[in-house]
Structures are given as structure tokens and as C-alpha cells.
PDB file of C-alpha atoms in Angstrom:
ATOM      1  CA  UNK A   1      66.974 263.175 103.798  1.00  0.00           C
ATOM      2  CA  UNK A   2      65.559 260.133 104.323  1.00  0.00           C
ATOM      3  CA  UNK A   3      61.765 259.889 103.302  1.00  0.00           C
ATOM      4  CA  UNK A   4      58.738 259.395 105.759  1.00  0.00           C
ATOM      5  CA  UNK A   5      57.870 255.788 106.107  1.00  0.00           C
ATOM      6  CA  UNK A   6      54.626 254.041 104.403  1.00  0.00           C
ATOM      7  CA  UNK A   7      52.401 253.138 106.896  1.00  0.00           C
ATOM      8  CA  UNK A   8      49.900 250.953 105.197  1.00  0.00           C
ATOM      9  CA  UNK A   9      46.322 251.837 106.864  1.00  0.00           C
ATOM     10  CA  UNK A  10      43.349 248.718 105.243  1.00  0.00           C
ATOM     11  CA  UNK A  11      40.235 250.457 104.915  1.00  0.00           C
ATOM     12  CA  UNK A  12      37.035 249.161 105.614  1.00  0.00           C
ATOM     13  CA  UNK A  13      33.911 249.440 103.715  1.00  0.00           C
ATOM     14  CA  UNK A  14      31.030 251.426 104.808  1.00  0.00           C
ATOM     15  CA  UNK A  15      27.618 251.474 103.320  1.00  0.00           C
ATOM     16  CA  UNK A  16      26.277 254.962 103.906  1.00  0.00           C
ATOM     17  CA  UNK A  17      29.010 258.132 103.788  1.00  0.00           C
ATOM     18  CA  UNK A  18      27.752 261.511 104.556  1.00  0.00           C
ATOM     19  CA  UNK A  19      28.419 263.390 100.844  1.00  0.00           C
ATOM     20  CA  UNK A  20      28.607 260.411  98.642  1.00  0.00           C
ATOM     21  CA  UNK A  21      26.173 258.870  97.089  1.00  0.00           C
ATOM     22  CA  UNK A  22      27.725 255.351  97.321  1.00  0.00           C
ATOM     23  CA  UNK A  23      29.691 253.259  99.809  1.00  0.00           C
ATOM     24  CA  UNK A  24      33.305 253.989 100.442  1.00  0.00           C
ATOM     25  CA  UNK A  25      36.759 252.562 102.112  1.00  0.00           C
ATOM     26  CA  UNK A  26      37.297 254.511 105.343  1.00  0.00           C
ATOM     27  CA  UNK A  27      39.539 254.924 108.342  1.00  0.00           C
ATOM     28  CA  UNK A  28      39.267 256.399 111.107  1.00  0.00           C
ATOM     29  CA  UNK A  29      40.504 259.539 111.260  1.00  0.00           C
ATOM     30  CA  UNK A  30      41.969 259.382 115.179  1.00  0.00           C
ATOM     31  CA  UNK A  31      44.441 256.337 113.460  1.00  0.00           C
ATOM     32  CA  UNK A  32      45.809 258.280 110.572  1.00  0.00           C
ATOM     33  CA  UNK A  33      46.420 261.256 113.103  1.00  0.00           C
ATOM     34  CA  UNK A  34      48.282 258.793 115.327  1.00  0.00           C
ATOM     35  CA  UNK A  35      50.727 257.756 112.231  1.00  0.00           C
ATOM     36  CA  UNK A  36      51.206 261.277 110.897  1.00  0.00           C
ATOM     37  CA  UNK A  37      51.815 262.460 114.742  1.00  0.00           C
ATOM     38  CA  UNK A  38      54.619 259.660 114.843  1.00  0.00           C
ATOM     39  CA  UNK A  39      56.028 260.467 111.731  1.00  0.00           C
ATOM     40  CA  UNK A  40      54.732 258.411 108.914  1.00  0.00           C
ATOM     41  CA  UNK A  41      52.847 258.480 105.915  1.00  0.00           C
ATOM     42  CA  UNK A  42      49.379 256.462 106.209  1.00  0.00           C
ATOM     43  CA  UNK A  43      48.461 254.695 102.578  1.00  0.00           C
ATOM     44  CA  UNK A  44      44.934 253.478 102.842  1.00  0.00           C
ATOM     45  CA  UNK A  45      44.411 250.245 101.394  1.00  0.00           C
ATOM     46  CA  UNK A  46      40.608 249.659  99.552  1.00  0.00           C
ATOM     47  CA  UNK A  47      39.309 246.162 100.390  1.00  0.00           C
ATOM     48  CA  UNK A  48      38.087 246.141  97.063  1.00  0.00           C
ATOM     49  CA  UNK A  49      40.295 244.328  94.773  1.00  0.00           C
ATOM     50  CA  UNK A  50      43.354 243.048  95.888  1.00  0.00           C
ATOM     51  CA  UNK A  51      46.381 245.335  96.591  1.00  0.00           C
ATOM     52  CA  UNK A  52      49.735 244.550  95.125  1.00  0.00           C
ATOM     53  CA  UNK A  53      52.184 247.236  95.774  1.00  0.00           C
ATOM     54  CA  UNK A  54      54.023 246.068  98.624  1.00  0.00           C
ATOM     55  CA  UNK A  55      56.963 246.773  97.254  1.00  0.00           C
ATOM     56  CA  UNK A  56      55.885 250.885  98.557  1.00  0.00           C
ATOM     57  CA  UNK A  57      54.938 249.647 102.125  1.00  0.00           C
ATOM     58  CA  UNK A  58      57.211 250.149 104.650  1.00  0.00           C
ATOM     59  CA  UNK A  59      55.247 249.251 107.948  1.00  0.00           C
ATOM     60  CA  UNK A  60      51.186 248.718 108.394  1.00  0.00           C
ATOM     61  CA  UNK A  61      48.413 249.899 111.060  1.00  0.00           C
ATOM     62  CA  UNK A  62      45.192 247.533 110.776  1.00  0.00           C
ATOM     63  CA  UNK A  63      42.581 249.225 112.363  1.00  0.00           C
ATOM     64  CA  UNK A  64      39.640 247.967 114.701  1.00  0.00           C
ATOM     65  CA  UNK A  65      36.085 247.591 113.378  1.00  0.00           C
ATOM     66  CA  UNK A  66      33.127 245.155 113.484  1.00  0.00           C
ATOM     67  CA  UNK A  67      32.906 241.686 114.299  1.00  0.00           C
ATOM     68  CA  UNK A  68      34.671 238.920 112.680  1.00  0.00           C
ATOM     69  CA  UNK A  69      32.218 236.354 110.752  1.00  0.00           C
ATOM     70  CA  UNK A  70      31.608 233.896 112.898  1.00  0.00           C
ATOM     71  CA  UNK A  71      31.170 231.026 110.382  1.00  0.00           C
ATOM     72  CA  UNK A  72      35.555 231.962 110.036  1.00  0.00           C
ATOM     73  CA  UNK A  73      35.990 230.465 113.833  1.00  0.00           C
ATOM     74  CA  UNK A  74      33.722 227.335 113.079  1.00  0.00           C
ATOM     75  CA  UNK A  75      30.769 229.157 115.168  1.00  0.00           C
ATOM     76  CA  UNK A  76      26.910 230.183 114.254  1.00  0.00           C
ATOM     77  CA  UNK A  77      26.284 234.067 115.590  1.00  0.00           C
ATOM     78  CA  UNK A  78      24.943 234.873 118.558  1.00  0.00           C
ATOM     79  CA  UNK A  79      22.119 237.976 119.129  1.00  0.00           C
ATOM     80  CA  UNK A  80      25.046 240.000 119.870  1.00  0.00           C
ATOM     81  CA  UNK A  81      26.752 239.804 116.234  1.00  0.00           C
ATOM     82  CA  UNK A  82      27.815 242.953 114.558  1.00  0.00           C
ATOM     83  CA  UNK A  83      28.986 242.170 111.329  1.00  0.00           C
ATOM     84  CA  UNK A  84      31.092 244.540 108.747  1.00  0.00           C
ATOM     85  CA  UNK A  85      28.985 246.314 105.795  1.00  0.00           C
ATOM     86  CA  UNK A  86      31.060 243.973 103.274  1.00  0.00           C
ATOM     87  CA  UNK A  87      31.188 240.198 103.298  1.00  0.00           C
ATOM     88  CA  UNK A  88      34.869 240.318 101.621  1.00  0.00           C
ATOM     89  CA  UNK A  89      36.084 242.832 104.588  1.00  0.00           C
ATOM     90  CA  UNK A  90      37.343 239.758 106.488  1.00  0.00           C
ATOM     91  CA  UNK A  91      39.303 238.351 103.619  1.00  0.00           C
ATOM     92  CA  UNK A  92      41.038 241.914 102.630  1.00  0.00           C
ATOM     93  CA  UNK A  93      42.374 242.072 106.003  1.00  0.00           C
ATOM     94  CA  UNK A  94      43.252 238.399 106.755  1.00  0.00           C
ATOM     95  CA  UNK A  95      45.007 238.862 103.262  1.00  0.00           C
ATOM     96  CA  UNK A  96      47.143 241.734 104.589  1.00  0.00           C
ATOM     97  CA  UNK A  97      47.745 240.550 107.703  1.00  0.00           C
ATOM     98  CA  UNK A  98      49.264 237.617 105.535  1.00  0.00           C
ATOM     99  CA  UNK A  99      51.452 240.215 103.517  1.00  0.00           C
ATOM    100  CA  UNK A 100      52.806 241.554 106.653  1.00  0.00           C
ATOM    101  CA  UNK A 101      53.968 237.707 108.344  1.00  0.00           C
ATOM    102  CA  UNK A 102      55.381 237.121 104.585  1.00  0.00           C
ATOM    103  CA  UNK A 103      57.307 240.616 103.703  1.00  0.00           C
ATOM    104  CA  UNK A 104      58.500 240.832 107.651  1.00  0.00           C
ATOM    105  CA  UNK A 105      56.459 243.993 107.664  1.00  0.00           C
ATOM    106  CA  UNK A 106      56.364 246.012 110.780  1.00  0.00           C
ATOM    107  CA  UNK A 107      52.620 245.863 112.045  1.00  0.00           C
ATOM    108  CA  UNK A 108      50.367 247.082 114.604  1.00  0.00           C
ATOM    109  CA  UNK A 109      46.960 245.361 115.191  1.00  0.00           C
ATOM    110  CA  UNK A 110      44.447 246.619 116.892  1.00  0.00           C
ATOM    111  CA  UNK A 111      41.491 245.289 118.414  1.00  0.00           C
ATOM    112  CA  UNK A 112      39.380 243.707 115.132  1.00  0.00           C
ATOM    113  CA  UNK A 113      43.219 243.422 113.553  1.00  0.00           C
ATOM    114  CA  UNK A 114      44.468 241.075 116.958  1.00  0.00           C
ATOM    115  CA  UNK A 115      41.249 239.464 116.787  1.00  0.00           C
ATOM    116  CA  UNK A 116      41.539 238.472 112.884  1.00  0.00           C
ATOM    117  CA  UNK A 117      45.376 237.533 113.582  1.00  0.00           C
ATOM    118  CA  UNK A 118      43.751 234.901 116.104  1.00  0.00           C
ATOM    119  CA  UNK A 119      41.138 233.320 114.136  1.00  0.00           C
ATOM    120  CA  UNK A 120      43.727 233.175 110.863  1.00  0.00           C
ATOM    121  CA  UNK A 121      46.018 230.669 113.132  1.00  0.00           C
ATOM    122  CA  UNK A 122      42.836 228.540 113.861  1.00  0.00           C
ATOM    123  CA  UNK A 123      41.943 230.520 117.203  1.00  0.00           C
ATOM    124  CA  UNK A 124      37.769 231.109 118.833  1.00  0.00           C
ATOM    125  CA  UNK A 125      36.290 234.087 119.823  1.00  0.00           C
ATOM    126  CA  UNK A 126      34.471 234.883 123.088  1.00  0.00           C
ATOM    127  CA  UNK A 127      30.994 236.518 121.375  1.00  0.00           C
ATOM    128  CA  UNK A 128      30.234 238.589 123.698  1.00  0.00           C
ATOM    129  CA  UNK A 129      31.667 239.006 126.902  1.00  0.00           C
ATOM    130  CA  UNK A 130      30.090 239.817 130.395  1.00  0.00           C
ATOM    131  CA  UNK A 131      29.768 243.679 131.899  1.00  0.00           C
ATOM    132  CA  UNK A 132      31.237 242.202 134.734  1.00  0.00           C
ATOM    133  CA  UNK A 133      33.531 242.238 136.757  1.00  0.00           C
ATOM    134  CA  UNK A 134      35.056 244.284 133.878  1.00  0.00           C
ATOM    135  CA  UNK A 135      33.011 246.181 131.123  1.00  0.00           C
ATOM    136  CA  UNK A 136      35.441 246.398 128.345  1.00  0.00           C
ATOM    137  CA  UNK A 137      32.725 248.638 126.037  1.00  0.00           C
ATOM    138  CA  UNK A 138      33.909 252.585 126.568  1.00  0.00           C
ATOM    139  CA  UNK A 139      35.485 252.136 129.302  1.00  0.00           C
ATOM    140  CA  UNK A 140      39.562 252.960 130.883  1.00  0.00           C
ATOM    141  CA  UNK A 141      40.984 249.800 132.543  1.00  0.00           C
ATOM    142  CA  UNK A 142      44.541 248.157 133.573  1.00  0.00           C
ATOM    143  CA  UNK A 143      46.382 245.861 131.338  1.00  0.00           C
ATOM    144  CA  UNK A 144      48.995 243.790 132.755  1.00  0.00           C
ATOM    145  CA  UNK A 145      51.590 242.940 130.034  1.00  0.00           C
ATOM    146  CA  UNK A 146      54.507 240.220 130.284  1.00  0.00           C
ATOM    147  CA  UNK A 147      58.123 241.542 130.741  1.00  0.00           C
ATOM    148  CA  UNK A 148      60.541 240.824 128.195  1.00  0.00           C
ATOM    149  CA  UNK A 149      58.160 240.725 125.068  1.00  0.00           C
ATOM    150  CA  UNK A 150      58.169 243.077 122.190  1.00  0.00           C
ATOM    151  CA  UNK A 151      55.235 244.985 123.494  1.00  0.00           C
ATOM    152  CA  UNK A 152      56.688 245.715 126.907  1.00  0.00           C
ATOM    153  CA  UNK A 153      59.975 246.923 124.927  1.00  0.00           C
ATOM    154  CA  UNK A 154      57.551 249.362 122.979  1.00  0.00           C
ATOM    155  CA  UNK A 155      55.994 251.052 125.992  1.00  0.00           C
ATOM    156  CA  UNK A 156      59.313 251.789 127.776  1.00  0.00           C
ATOM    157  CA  UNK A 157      59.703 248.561 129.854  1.00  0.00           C
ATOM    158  CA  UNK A 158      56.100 248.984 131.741  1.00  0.00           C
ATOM    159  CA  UNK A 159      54.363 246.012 132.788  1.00  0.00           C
ATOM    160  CA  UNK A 160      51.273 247.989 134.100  1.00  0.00           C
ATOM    161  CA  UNK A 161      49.373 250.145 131.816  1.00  0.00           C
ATOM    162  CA  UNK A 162      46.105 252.111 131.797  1.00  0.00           C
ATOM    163  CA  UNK A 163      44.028 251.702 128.203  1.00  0.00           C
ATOM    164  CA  UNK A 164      40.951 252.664 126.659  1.00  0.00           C
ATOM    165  CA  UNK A 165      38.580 249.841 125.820  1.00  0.00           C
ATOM    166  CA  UNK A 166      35.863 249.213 123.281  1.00  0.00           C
ATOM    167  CA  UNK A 167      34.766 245.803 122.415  1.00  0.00           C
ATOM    168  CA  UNK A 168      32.637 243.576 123.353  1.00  0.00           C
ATOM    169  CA  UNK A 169      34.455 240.314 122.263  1.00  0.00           C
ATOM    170  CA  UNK A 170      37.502 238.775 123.152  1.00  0.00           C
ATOM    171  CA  UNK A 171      39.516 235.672 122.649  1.00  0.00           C
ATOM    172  CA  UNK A 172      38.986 232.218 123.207  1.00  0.00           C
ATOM    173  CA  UNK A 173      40.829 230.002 122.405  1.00  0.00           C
ATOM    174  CA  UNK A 174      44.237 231.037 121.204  1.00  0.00           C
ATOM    175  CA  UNK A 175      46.119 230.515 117.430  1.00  0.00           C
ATOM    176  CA  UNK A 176      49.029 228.609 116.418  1.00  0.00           C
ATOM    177  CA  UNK A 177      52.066 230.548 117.001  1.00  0.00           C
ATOM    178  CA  UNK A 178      50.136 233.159 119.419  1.00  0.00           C
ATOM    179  CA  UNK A 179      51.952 234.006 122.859  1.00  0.00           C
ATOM    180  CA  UNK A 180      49.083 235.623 125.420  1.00  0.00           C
ATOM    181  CA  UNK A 181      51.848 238.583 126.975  1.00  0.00           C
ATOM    182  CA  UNK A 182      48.907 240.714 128.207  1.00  0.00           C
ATOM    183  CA  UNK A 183      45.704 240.677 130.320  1.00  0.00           C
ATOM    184  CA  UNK A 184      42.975 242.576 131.793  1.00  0.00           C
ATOM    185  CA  UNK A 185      42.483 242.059 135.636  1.00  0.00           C
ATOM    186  CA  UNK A 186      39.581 240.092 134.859  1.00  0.00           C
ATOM    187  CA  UNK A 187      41.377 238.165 132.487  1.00  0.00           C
ATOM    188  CA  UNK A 188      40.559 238.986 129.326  1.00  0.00           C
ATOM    189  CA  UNK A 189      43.349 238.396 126.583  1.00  0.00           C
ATOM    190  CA  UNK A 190      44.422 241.813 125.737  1.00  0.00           C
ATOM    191  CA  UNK A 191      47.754 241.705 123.579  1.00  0.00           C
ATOM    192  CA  UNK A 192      49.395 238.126 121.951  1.00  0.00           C
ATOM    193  CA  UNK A 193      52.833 237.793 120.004  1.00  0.00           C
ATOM    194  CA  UNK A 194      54.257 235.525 117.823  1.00  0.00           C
ATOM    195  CA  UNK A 195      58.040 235.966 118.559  1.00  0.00           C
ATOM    196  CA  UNK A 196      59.251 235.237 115.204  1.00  0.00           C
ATOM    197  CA  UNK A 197      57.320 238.455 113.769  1.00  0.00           C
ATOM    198  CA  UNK A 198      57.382 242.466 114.001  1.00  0.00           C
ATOM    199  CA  UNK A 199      53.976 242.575 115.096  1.00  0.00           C
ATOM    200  CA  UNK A 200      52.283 244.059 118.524  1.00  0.00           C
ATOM    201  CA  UNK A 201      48.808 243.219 118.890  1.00  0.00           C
ATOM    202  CA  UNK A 202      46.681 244.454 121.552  1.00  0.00           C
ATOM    203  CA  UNK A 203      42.559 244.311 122.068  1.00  0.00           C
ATOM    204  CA  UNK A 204      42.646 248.109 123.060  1.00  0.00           C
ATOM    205  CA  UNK A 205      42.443 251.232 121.389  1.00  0.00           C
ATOM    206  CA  UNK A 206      45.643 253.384 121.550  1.00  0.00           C
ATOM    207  CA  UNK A 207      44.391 255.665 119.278  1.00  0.00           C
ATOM    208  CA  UNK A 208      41.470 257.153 121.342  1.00  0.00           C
ATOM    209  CA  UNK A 209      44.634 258.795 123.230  1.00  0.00           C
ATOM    210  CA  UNK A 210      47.681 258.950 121.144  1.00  0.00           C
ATOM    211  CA  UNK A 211      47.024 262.419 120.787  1.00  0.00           C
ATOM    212  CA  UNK A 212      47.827 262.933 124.782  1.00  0.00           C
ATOM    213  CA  UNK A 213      51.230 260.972 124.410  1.00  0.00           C
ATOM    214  CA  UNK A 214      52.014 258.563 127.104  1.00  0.00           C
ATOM    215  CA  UNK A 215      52.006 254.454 125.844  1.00  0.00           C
ATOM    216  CA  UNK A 216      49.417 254.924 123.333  1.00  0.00           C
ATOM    217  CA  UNK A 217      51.625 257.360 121.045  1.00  0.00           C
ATOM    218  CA  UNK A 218      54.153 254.868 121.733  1.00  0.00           C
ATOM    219  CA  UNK A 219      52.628 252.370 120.232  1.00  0.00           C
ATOM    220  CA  UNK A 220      52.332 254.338 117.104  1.00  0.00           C
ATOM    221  CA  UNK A 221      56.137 255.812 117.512  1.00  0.00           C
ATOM    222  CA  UNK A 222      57.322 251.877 117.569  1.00  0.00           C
ATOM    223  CA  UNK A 223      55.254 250.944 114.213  1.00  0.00           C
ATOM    224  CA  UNK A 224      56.841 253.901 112.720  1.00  0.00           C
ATOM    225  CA  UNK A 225      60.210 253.482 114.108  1.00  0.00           C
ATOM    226  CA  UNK A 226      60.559 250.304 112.625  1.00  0.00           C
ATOM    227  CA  UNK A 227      59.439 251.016 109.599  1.00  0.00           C
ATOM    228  CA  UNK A 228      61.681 254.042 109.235  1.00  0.00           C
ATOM    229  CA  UNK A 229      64.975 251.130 109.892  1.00  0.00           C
ATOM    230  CA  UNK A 230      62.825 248.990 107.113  1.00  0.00           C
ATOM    231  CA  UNK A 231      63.427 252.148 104.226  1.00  0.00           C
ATOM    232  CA  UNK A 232      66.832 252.456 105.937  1.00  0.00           C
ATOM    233  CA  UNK A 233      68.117 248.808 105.400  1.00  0.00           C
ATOM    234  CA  UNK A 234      66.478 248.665 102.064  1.00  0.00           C
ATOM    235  CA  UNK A 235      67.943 251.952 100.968  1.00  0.00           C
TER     236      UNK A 235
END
């Protein structure tokens, strides 16, 4: 039988967990569900050090999380900034997002994840962005995704989807390489491609209701799909 594929899961550093006495490398536990649920293995990766068993990784999940350091995008930060616990979070992740364009590994990105793909080809962020007309902070709203592109294919051909939101950036101006296939009805930039690469990544959070099925499970069924043909074709 063929094994369960590695789904590669970057943690990110947090300063305070409840029962240790120092910081740890965390995910959140909704994500790992999501992978399991689809039928993979998640493998969390520490952002301390770097990592260099790719050769065991057969897809990857990069999570959502706090803001990207502005000083990356050529910006100073606003009032609004949120920073991660660790200054090197920024440059674990960019590194595996790097991993996954050079191995051709199948990836999902998600929120912080589509928002570090951005900045790495030389796209801005949006700082904060405006409650209205659409308050993208805990909130369910429409996302109207391009037919054709590898995202549509994932969530059975819809063009219309309903998805929860939480963030309170978005992006400006867009990367080298990026395609914008999705928006919010207010136009934020809510899922980009590069065409040439396995990857979907979207500003929402599919994980909130993977549990429920529906196109957020899907999104987690694709990753884990592909990776399953990876450990296939490799043998």
C-alpha cells in the first residue's frame, strides 16, 4: 500500500505556550486536522535552524499568521503592524516557500503564506485595509475566482465561492510571475498563481471550515492529492 503523503506544515514561533516554560514552533491545530482529514501526514517544520530533508516532503501547507515585516516590501510600519514573535519567522518561510518553487513541491498558501509569496517576487502590501465596504477581519464573504486556473480546477470548476476571512492586510502591488485569478467584491486580491508552479494561494482561511467539507476541504484534498501522485511518480 502506498504510504500517506508528507505534508510539510512551517511552524511559527510563539513566545509564551501554556505548559512550557519557553517559546515553541506551533501550528494551528484546525490546519493539521484539515491535512490528516484529507489524507496526509503533516511534518511540522521549526523555523529555527534551517530544514534540509526535503528529500521526505511530498507536498507543503504554509499556514497564516502575523504580519509580514514591513522593512521586506521597502515600507516603514504603520500603527496597525502586528509583527511575528521571531524576527527570522519571515526568512524560514520565504526559505520554504523557495524549496517548494525549486523541488516542484505541491503547496498551499494561505493568507500570511500568499502574502509572503507576493513580497518574495518584489510585490507591496496594503497595511491595513478599510472596514468598508468589506470587513475582511472575522467575517464570511464571496470570492470571485477566474475560470480555467488551477484554483478553479481544485474547487470543482466554481467561479463563485463563499470563504471565511481574517486579515486585515492585503495586496498591493503584485510580484513577478503572480497571476491575480481571484477577488473579493470589493476588490481585494484574494488568490494569485504563477502558472508554471503547483501552488494555490488564496488570502482566506479554508481551514476555519474544512471540517464541514464543501471548497475548503477541497482545498486541502487537492494539496494532498497531488502530493500522493508526487510519492507515486517517485516510487
Amino acid at each position: 500500500m502506498t504510504r500517506r503523503p508528507r505534508i510539510a506544515v512551517p511552524a511559527m514561533w510563539s513566545a509564551k505556550i501554556q505548559g512550557l516554560r519557553y517559546a515553541g514552533s506551533v501550528a494551528a491545530n484546525a490546519v493539521l486536522a484539515s491535512i490528516v482529514r484529507a489524507g496526509g501526514d503533516p511534518i511540522l517544520i521549526s523555523p529555527v535552524g534551517e530544514f534540509d530533508s526535503w528529500d521526505i516532503i511530498d507536498g507543503m501547507v504554509l499556514p497564516g499568521g502575523a504580519d509580514i515585516d514591513p522593512a521586506r516590501y521597502g515600507a516603514v510600519a504603520d500603527e496597525h503592524d502586528w509583527r511575528t514573535d521571531f524576527d527570522g519567522q519571515d526568512d524560514a518561510d520565504a526559505a520554504t516557500i523557495a524549496k517548494a518553487e525549486e523541488l516542484g513541491i505541491p503547496t498551499l498558501l494561505i493568507c500570511r503564506g500568499m502574502q509572503l509569496w507576493n513580497v518574495e517576487r518584489g510585490g507591496t502590501m496594503v497595511q491595513h485595509l478599510p472596514d468598508e465596504p468589506q470587513n475582511h477581519v472575522g467575517t464570511i464573504h464571496d470570492v470571485t475566482i477566474e475560470a480555467g486556473t488551477r484554483l478553479s480546477a481544485a474547487v470543482g470548476g466554481k467561479t463563485r465561492i463563499d470563504t471565511s476571512s481574517y486579515h486585515h492586510q492585503g495586496l498591493g502591488e503584485i510580484g513577478r510571475g503572480l497571476n491575480v485569478i481571484a477577488r473579493a467584491d470589493d476588490g481585494t486580491v484574494e488568490a494569485v498563481e504563477d502558472p508554471s508552479l503547483n501552488i494555490i494561494a488564496v488570502q482566506w482561511h479554508p481551514e476555519d471550515r474544512a471540517a464541514d467539507g464543501g471548497t475548503d476541504a477541497a482545498l486541502f484534498d487537492w494539496v494532498v492529492a497531488q502530493a500522493r501522485e508526487r510519492v507515486a511518480a517517485n516510487g
